[in-house]
mmCIF file of C-alpha atoms in Angstrom:
data_model
loop_
_atom_site.group_PDB
_atom_site.id
_atom_site.type_symbol
_atom_site.label_atom_id
_atom_site.label_comp_id
_atom_site.label_asym_id
_atom_site.label_seq_id
_atom_site.Cartn_x
_atom_site.Cartn_y
_atom_site.Cartn_z
ATOM 1 C CA MET A 1 -90.571 134.953 111.289
ATOM 2 C CA ASP A 2 -90.778 137.910 108.924
ATOM 3 C CA SER A 3 -89.733 141.032 110.851
ATOM 4 C CA ALA A 4 -87.710 144.188 110.417
ATOM 5 C CA GLU A 5 -84.551 142.166 111.071
ATOM 6 C CA HIS A 6 -85.433 138.801 109.553
ATOM 7 C CA SER A 7 -86.937 138.112 106.167
ATOM 8 C CA ILE A 8 -87.977 134.912 104.463
ATOM 9 C CA ASP A 9 -88.032 134.246 100.751
ATOM 10 C CA PRO A 10 -90.278 131.167 100.476
ATOM 11 C CA GLY A 11 -89.350 130.520 96.864
ATOM 12 C CA THR A 12 -91.528 128.732 94.351
ATOM 13 C CA ALA A 13 -92.043 125.033 93.777
ATOM 14 C CA VAL A 14 -90.623 124.005 90.395
ATOM 15 C CA LEU A 15 -90.751 120.752 88.499
ATOM 16 C CA ALA A 16 -87.738 118.542 89.183
ATOM 17 C CA PRO A 17 -85.537 117.353 86.286
ATOM 18 C CA ASP A 18 -87.134 113.899 86.435
ATOM 19 C CA GLY A 19 -90.535 115.465 85.698
ATOM 20 C CA LYS A 20 -92.158 113.404 88.448
ATOM 21 C CA SER A 21 -91.755 115.629 91.503
ATOM 22 C CA PHE A 22 -91.253 119.201 92.641
ATOM 23 C CA GLN A 23 -88.488 120.990 94.500
ATOM 24 C CA GLN A 24 -88.367 124.312 96.317
ATOM 25 C CA GLU A 25 -85.645 126.448 97.933
ATOM 26 C CA THR A 26 -86.478 128.765 100.835
ATOM 27 C CA ARG A 27 -84.046 131.392 102.122
ATOM 28 C CA LEU A 28 -83.767 133.176 105.468
ATOM 29 C CA SER A 29 -81.944 136.509 105.751
ATOM 30 C CA LEU A 30 -80.780 137.449 109.243
ATOM 31 C CA PRO A 31 -78.866 140.318 110.875
ATOM 32 C CA GLN A 32 -75.236 140.122 112.006
ATOM 33 C CA HIS A 33 -76.197 139.912 115.680
ATOM 34 C CA GLY A 34 -78.360 136.916 114.857
ATOM 35 C CA LEU A 35 -75.263 134.839 114.214
ATOM 36 C CA GLY A 36 -74.785 132.305 116.967
ATOM 37 C CA ALA A 37 -78.494 131.628 117.367
ATOM 38 C CA LYS A 38 -80.083 128.297 116.520
ATOM 39 C CA TYR A 39 -82.533 128.276 113.604
ATOM 40 C CA ILE A 40 -85.027 125.533 112.768
ATOM 41 C CA CYS A 41 -86.586 124.921 109.362
ATOM 42 C CA ARG A 42 -89.864 122.977 109.642
ATOM 43 C CA VAL A 43 -91.444 121.490 106.485
ATOM 44 C CA GLY A 44 -95.023 120.199 106.294
ATOM 45 C CA HIS A 45 -96.646 118.365 103.391
ATOM 46 C CA VAL A 46 -99.813 116.376 102.773
ATOM 47 C CA CYS A 47 -97.698 113.250 102.330
ATOM 48 C CA LEU A 48 -95.941 113.698 105.665
ATOM 49 C CA GLY A 49 -97.510 112.427 108.849
ATOM 50 C CA THR A 50 -95.550 114.932 110.915
ATOM 51 C CA PRO A 51 -93.465 117.906 109.802
ATOM 52 C CA VAL A 52 -89.758 117.367 109.098
ATOM 53 C CA GLU A 53 -87.255 119.613 110.867
ATOM 54 C CA ARG A 54 -83.666 120.576 110.218
ATOM 55 C CA SER A 55 -81.633 122.899 112.464
ATOM 56 C CA SER A 56 -78.513 124.977 112.000
ATOM 57 C CA ASP A 57 -76.217 126.894 114.346
ATOM 58 C CA CYS A 58 -75.231 130.120 112.596
ATOM 59 C CA ARG A 59 -71.920 130.710 114.305
ATOM 60 C CA PRO A 60 -69.696 133.548 113.145
ATOM 61 C CA ARG A 61 -66.387 132.339 111.663
ATOM 62 C CA CYS A 62 -63.222 134.393 111.807
ATOM 63 C CA PRO A 63 -61.286 134.867 108.564
ATOM 64 C CA ARG A 64 -58.138 132.736 108.527
ATOM 65 C CA PRO A 65 -55.155 132.996 106.169
ATOM 66 C CA PRO A 66 -54.081 129.855 104.287
ATOM 67 C CA GLN A 67 -51.181 127.697 105.398
ATOM 68 C CA VAL A 68 -49.185 126.521 102.372
ATOM 69 C CA GLY A 69 -47.345 123.257 102.976
ATOM 70 C CA ARG A 70 -44.095 122.210 101.388
ATOM 71 C CA LEU A 71 -44.297 120.848 97.879
ATOM 72 C CA SER A 72 -43.957 117.092 97.482
ATOM 73 C CA GLN A 73 -40.284 116.132 97.662
ATOM 74 C CA LEU A 74 -38.491 115.819 94.338
ATOM 75 C CA GLN A 75 -34.701 115.501 94.015
ATOM 76 C CA LEU A 76 -34.228 115.489 90.257
ATOM 77 C CA LEU A 77 -35.948 115.148 86.901
ATOM 78 C CA VAL A 78 -35.555 112.263 84.452
ATOM 79 C CA PRO A 79 -36.333 112.747 80.730
ATOM 80 C CA GLY A 80 -39.539 110.979 79.759
ATOM 81 C CA GLN A 81 -40.501 110.156 83.363
ATOM 82 C CA ALA A 82 -43.808 111.733 84.458
ATOM 83 C CA VAL A 83 -43.754 113.957 87.548
ATOM 84 C CA THR A 84 -46.570 114.994 89.918
ATOM 85 C CA LEU A 85 -46.081 117.956 92.262
ATOM 86 C CA ARG A 86 -48.586 118.454 95.094
ATOM 87 C CA CYS A 87 -49.295 121.601 97.081
ATOM 88 C CA LEU A 88 -51.458 121.308 100.225
ATOM 89 C CA VAL A 89 -53.222 124.499 101.348
ATOM 90 C CA SER A 90 -55.089 124.317 104.662
ATOM 91 C CA GLY A 91 -56.611 126.273 107.537
ATOM 92 C CA PHE A 92 -58.189 129.098 105.520
ATOM 93 C CA TYR A 93 -61.571 130.796 105.765
ATOM 94 C CA PRO A 94 -63.621 131.746 103.827
ATOM 95 C CA GLY A 95 -63.315 128.972 101.280
ATOM 96 C CA GLN A 96 -62.564 131.023 98.172
ATOM 97 C CA LEU A 97 -58.912 131.242 97.114
ATOM 98 C CA GLU A 98 -56.772 131.188 93.976
ATOM 99 C CA VAL A 99 -53.979 128.674 93.343
ATOM 100 C CA THR A 100 -51.487 129.414 90.558
ATOM 101 C CA TRP A 101 -48.555 127.270 89.419
ATOM 102 C CA LEU A 102 -45.500 129.036 87.997
ATOM 103 C CA ARG A 103 -42.409 127.848 86.110
ATOM 104 C CA LYS A 104 -38.973 129.479 86.094
ATOM 105 C CA GLY A 105 -36.454 128.051 83.663
ATOM 106 C CA ALA A 106 -32.720 128.128 84.288
ATOM 107 C CA GLY A 107 -31.471 131.580 83.335
ATOM 108 C CA GLU A 108 -34.922 133.182 83.450
ATOM 109 C CA ARG A 109 -35.288 136.155 85.783
ATOM 110 C CA GLU A 110 -38.975 135.828 86.621
ATOM 111 C CA PRO A 111 -41.347 132.843 86.831
ATOM 112 C CA ARG A 112 -44.303 132.674 84.479
ATOM 113 C CA PRO A 113 -47.713 131.091 85.061
ATOM 114 C CA VAL A 114 -48.209 127.528 83.884
ATOM 115 C CA ASP A 115 -51.397 126.900 81.954
ATOM 116 C CA GLY A 116 -52.986 123.589 81.110
ATOM 117 C CA SER A 117 -51.369 122.408 77.884
ATOM 118 C CA ASP A 118 -49.946 119.346 76.166
ATOM 119 C CA THR A 119 -46.904 119.495 78.466
ATOM 120 C CA HIS A 120 -48.524 120.458 81.793
ATOM 121 C CA SER A 121 -51.832 119.631 83.467
ATOM 122 C CA ILE A 122 -53.216 121.224 86.628
ATOM 123 C CA ARG A 123 -55.892 119.830 88.937
ATOM 124 C CA THR A 124 -57.251 121.972 91.769
ATOM 125 C CA PRO A 125 -60.543 120.629 93.211
ATOM 126 C CA ALA A 126 -63.028 122.686 95.194
ATOM 127 C CA PRO A 127 -61.881 123.319 98.786
ATOM 128 C CA SER A 128 -63.326 120.970 101.402
ATOM 129 C CA LEU A 129 -64.644 122.039 104.804
ATOM 130 C CA ALA A 130 -62.755 120.760 107.847
ATOM 131 C CA PRO A 131 -64.657 118.534 110.320
ATOM 132 C CA ASP A 132 -64.890 121.389 112.822
ATOM 133 C CA GLY A 133 -66.506 123.614 110.197
ATOM 134 C CA GLU A 134 -64.045 126.409 110.943
ATOM 135 C CA SER A 135 -61.721 126.261 107.924
ATOM 136 C CA TYR A 136 -61.110 124.797 104.471
ATOM 137 C CA SER A 137 -58.330 122.857 102.788
ATOM 138 C CA VAL A 138 -57.413 121.901 99.215
ATOM 139 C CA GLU A 139 -54.579 120.037 97.488
ATOM 140 C CA SER A 140 -53.531 121.190 94.029
ATOM 141 C CA GLU A 141 -51.596 118.957 91.609
ATOM 142 C CA LEU A 142 -49.282 119.825 88.726
ATOM 143 C CA ARG A 143 -48.335 117.057 86.318
ATOM 144 C CA PHE A 144 -45.709 117.202 83.584
ATOM 145 C CA THR A 145 -43.096 115.109 81.806
ATOM 146 C CA PRO A 146 -39.548 116.489 81.458
ATOM 147 C CA SER A 147 -38.357 116.182 77.890
ATOM 148 C CA GLY A 148 -34.843 117.562 77.558
ATOM 149 C CA PRO A 149 -32.214 120.191 78.371
ATOM 150 C CA GLU A 150 -34.795 122.978 78.579
ATOM 151 C CA ASP A 151 -36.002 121.334 81.807
ATOM 152 C CA ASP A 152 -32.545 121.205 83.428
ATOM 153 C CA GLY A 153 -32.519 123.529 86.459
ATOM 154 C CA VAL A 154 -36.209 124.400 86.173
ATOM 155 C CA GLU A 155 -38.037 125.628 89.282
ATOM 156 C CA TYR A 156 -41.767 125.356 90.033
ATOM 157 C CA GLN A 157 -43.764 127.476 92.459
ATOM 158 C CA CYS A 158 -47.229 127.093 93.969
ATOM 159 C CA ARG A 159 -48.685 130.557 94.644
ATOM 160 C CA VAL A 160 -51.810 131.057 96.780
ATOM 161 C CA ALA A 161 -53.925 134.223 96.999
ATOM 162 C CA HIS A 162 -56.642 134.708 99.644
ATOM 163 C CA GLU A 163 -58.685 137.677 100.824
ATOM 164 C CA THR A 164 -56.944 137.618 104.218
ATOM 165 C CA GLN A 165 -53.534 138.299 102.625
ATOM 166 C CA GLN A 166 -52.033 141.519 101.368
ATOM 167 C CA GLN A 167 -49.542 139.503 99.292
ATOM 168 C CA PRO A 168 -49.859 135.944 97.969
ATOM 169 C CA SER A 169 -47.874 133.205 99.716
ATOM 170 C CA SER A 170 -45.908 130.600 97.787
ATOM 171 C CA ARG A 171 -43.758 127.496 97.991
ATOM 172 C CA SER A 172 -40.975 126.504 95.583
ATOM 173 C CA THR A 173 -39.245 123.284 94.553
ATOM 174 C CA GLY A 174 -35.962 125.108 94.104
ATOM 175 C CA PRO A 175 -33.918 124.383 90.945
ATOM 176 C CA LEU A 176 -34.386 120.780 89.802
ATOM 177 C CA PRO A 177 -31.480 119.131 87.951
ATOM 178 C CA LEU A 178 -32.203 116.919 84.956
ATOM 179 C CA ARG A 179 -30.395 113.580 85.119
ATOM 180 C CA ALA A 180 -30.563 110.357 83.138
ATOM 181 C CA GLN A 181 -28.219 107.454 83.862
ATOM 182 C CA PRO A 182 -26.744 105.832 80.737
ATOM 183 C CA GLN A 183 -28.103 102.534 79.539
ATOM 184 C CA VAL A 184 -24.951 100.429 79.172
ATOM 185 C CA SER A 185 -24.827 97.628 76.606
ATOM 186 C CA GLN A 186 -23.082 94.312 77.107
ATOM 187 C CA ILE A 187 -19.392 94.202 76.186
ATOM 188 C CA GLN A 188 -18.872 93.604 72.477
ATOM 189 C CA VAL A 189 -15.835 92.038 70.790
ATOM 190 C CA LEU A 190 -14.860 93.963 67.662
ATOM 191 C CA SER A 191 -12.646 92.964 64.757
ATOM 192 C CA ASP A 192 -10.164 95.234 62.974
ATOM 193 C CA GLU A 193 -8.057 93.929 60.079
ATOM 194 C CA ASP A 194 -5.669 96.869 60.460
ATOM 195 C CA ALA A 195 -4.932 96.057 64.117
ATOM 196 C CA ALA A 196 -4.074 92.348 64.078
ATOM 197 C CA GLU A 197 -1.972 92.612 67.216
ATOM 198 C CA GLU A 198 -4.737 94.239 69.238
ATOM 199 C CA ALA A 199 -8.060 93.058 70.589
ATOM 200 C CA LEU A 200 -10.915 95.549 70.583
ATOM 201 C CA PHE A 201 -13.750 95.656 73.100
ATOM 202 C CA ALA A 202 -16.620 98.151 73.119
ATOM 203 C CA ILE A 203 -19.718 99.221 75.005
ATOM 204 C CA ASP A 204 -22.517 101.533 73.923
ATOM 205 C CA LEU A 205 -23.944 104.168 76.273
ATOM 206 C CA GLU A 206 -27.505 105.241 75.504
ATOM 207 C CA ASN A 207 -29.941 107.979 76.586
ATOM 208 C CA PHE A 208 -27.843 109.773 79.225
ATOM 209 C CA TYR A 209 -27.872 113.397 80.393
ATOM 210 C CA PRO A 210 -25.895 115.563 80.935
ATOM 211 C CA GLN A 211 -23.230 114.877 78.345
ATOM 212 C CA HIS A 212 -20.187 114.472 80.595
ATOM 213 C CA ILE A 213 -19.171 110.980 81.753
ATOM 214 C CA THR A 214 -17.021 111.061 84.908
ATOM 215 C CA ARG A 215 -15.238 107.716 84.521
ATOM 216 C CA ILE A 216 -14.939 104.705 82.230
ATOM 217 C CA GLN A 217 -12.535 102.114 83.671
ATOM 218 C CA TRP A 218 -11.594 98.927 81.806
ATOM 219 C CA CYS A 219 -10.137 95.915 83.655
ATOM 220 C CA LEU A 220 -8.632 92.616 82.541
ATOM 221 C CA ASP A 221 -8.940 89.708 84.958
ATOM 222 C CA GLY A 222 -9.551 92.124 87.846
ATOM 223 C CA LYS A 223 -6.584 94.404 87.092
ATOM 224 C CA PRO A 224 -7.352 97.997 86.067
ATOM 225 C CA TRP A 225 -5.793 98.912 82.748
ATOM 226 C CA GLU A 226 -6.790 102.385 81.733
ATOM 227 C CA ARG A 227 -9.469 104.992 81.853
ATOM 228 C CA CYS A 228 -11.040 105.860 78.538
ATOM 229 C CA GLU A 229 -12.902 108.847 77.247
ATOM 230 C CA PRO A 230 -16.065 107.942 75.345
ATOM 231 C CA SER A 231 -15.879 108.476 71.614
ATOM 232 C CA GLU A 232 -18.534 109.346 69.063
ATOM 233 C CA ILE A 233 -20.762 111.264 71.511
ATOM 234 C CA SER A 234 -23.968 112.191 69.682
ATOM 235 C CA PRO A 235 -27.200 113.933 70.706
ATOM 236 C CA ASN A 236 -30.546 112.145 70.544
ATOM 237 C CA PRO A 237 -33.716 113.877 69.293
ATOM 238 C CA ASP A 238 -35.011 114.149 72.890
ATOM 239 C CA GLY A 239 -31.886 116.021 74.039
ATOM 240 C CA THR A 240 -30.169 113.066 75.724
ATOM 241 C CA PHE A 241 -26.872 111.645 74.452
ATOM 242 C CA MET A 242 -25.375 108.390 73.228
ATOM 243 C CA ALA A 243 -21.726 107.359 73.003
ATOM 244 C CA ARG A 244 -19.376 104.436 72.513
ATOM 245 C CA SER A 245 -16.254 103.456 74.448
ATOM 246 C CA ILE A 246 -13.648 101.297 72.673
ATOM 247 C CA TRP A 247 -10.788 99.639 74.549
ATOM 248 C CA LYS A 248 -7.727 98.276 72.780
ATOM 249 C CA VAL A 249 -5.573 95.652 74.480
ATOM 250 C CA PRO A 250 -2.596 93.673 73.071
ATOM 251 C CA SER A 251 -3.762 90.274 71.845
ATOM 252 C CA ARG A 252 -0.851 88.601 73.620
ATOM 253 C CA SER A 253 -2.417 89.647 76.949
ATOM 254 C CA LEU A 254 -5.406 87.375 76.330
ATOM 255 C CA THR A 255 -3.905 84.110 77.493
ATOM 256 C CA GLY A 256 -6.941 81.904 77.930
ATOM 257 C CA PRO A 257 -10.740 81.532 77.776
ATOM 258 C CA GLY A 258 -11.083 82.033 81.521
ATOM 259 C CA LEU A 259 -9.975 85.651 81.386
ATOM 260 C CA ARG A 260 -12.613 88.247 82.204
ATOM 261 C CA VAL A 261 -12.963 91.702 80.722
ATOM 262 C CA ARG A 262 -14.801 94.192 82.907
ATOM 263 C CA VAL A 263 -15.798 97.810 82.399
ATOM 264 C CA CYS A 264 -17.044 100.278 85.011
ATOM 265 C CA VAL A 265 -19.027 103.377 83.968
ATOM 266 C CA GLN A 266 -19.694 106.241 86.375
ATOM 267 C CA HIS A 267 -21.893 109.002 84.992
ATOM 268 C CA GLY A 268 -21.702 111.667 87.726
ATOM 269 C CA PRO A 269 -19.343 111.936 90.726
ATOM 270 C CA ARG A 270 -22.160 110.898 93.089
ATOM 271 C CA ASP A 271 -23.688 108.220 90.863
ATOM 272 C CA SER A 272 -23.262 104.515 91.548
ATOM 273 C CA PRO A 273 -20.975 102.811 89.005
ATOM 274 C CA LEU A 274 -22.527 100.593 86.342
ATOM 275 C CA GLU A 275 -20.562 97.435 85.510
ATOM 276 C CA ARG A 276 -20.485 94.947 82.652
ATOM 277 C CA GLU A 277 -18.335 91.804 82.389
ATOM 278 C CA LEU A 278 -17.419 89.387 79.603
ATOM 279 C CA ARG A 279 -15.699 86.005 79.975
ATOM 280 C CA LEU A 280 -13.722 85.265 76.837
ATOM 281 C CA GLY A 281 -14.805 81.645 76.879
ATOM 282 C CA ASP A 282 -18.462 82.692 76.912
ATOM 283 C CA ALA A 283 -17.794 84.657 73.740
ATOM 284 C CA GLY A 284 -16.566 81.451 72.092
ATOM 285 C CA LEU A 285 -12.918 82.497 71.820
ATOM 286 C CA SER A 286 -9.692 82.551 73.789
ATOM 287 C CA ALA A 287 -8.615 85.730 72.086
ATOM 288 C CA PRO A 288 -10.583 88.002 69.756
ATOM 289 C CA THR A 289 -10.137 87.223 66.097
ATOM 290 C CA THR A 290 -8.979 90.117 63.962
#
C-alpha cells in the first residue's frame, strides 16, 4: 500500500523475551481524509495454512471534555478511622488527563496539592475506553486517616485538567468536621472519708472531640437530679480529650438496693445520648460505703 499518502513501516522481527520465538510490529501511516476507511492487516507465515487477518475502522473521534462527578459522600471525620474519597471522571477524549488532589485546612486561604506520603495515598489508574470507543473514564482514590484537631474543618478537592479545557474543573467535599463520640465507662461507686454523708458516683469519658460536652444528666430511680459539668478534662496525645464526671448525692437518699442510678451523656446538640445505669444491689451495697 505504500503511496504518497500511505506509508508502511514493516518493522523488524526481534527475539521474544522467552528466547523461543520472534515478534514484530508493523505500522501504517495514513492521511487525515483516510479516517473512516476500513483497513485490513493480513499476516502470512510458513507455519500458517492460510493468512491471518485483522481489521480496524479508523473513525475520527471528536475531542470531549471530562465530566467530573461528585466526590463520594462523607459527612464527618473520626480520629483514627481511615477514609477513602473517590472521584469519577468520565466522557473525555482523548484519554490523556491529569488528576490532582488538593487539601485546604481550616483557616488556610488556598488549597495545596496532596502528595503520596505517610498520611495520604493516591491511586489513579490508567483511563479505560468506553464500550462505544468514543470516550474514556477513570476513578481516582484518595486515602487518609484523620489524626487530630488539624483535620477539623479540612476540605479536599479533586482537580482535573484536560486538553479540551481552558481551566481545570474540580469537585470539593466542602469543610469536613472532625467528631469523636466519647467512650463512656460504667458507673463507678467512689469512697470519700471526708464526705461521710454523701455518696459519690463517677463515669469516665474517653477519646472524644471536640472538647465541649453538651449535657451530663444524673438520675436517681428515674428522677432527674442535676446536670453536671465534667471535671478534670485533659487532652490525649492524639488530640482527643478525656474527662470525668462525679455526682454527689446525700447518703440518706439511697434507701434500698433496688434503687437505680442513671447517667445520660450528650456530646453535641445533635448527637444521640449515651446512657449508663447502676443498680445499687448489683454493686453489692444498699448505700455506698464512705
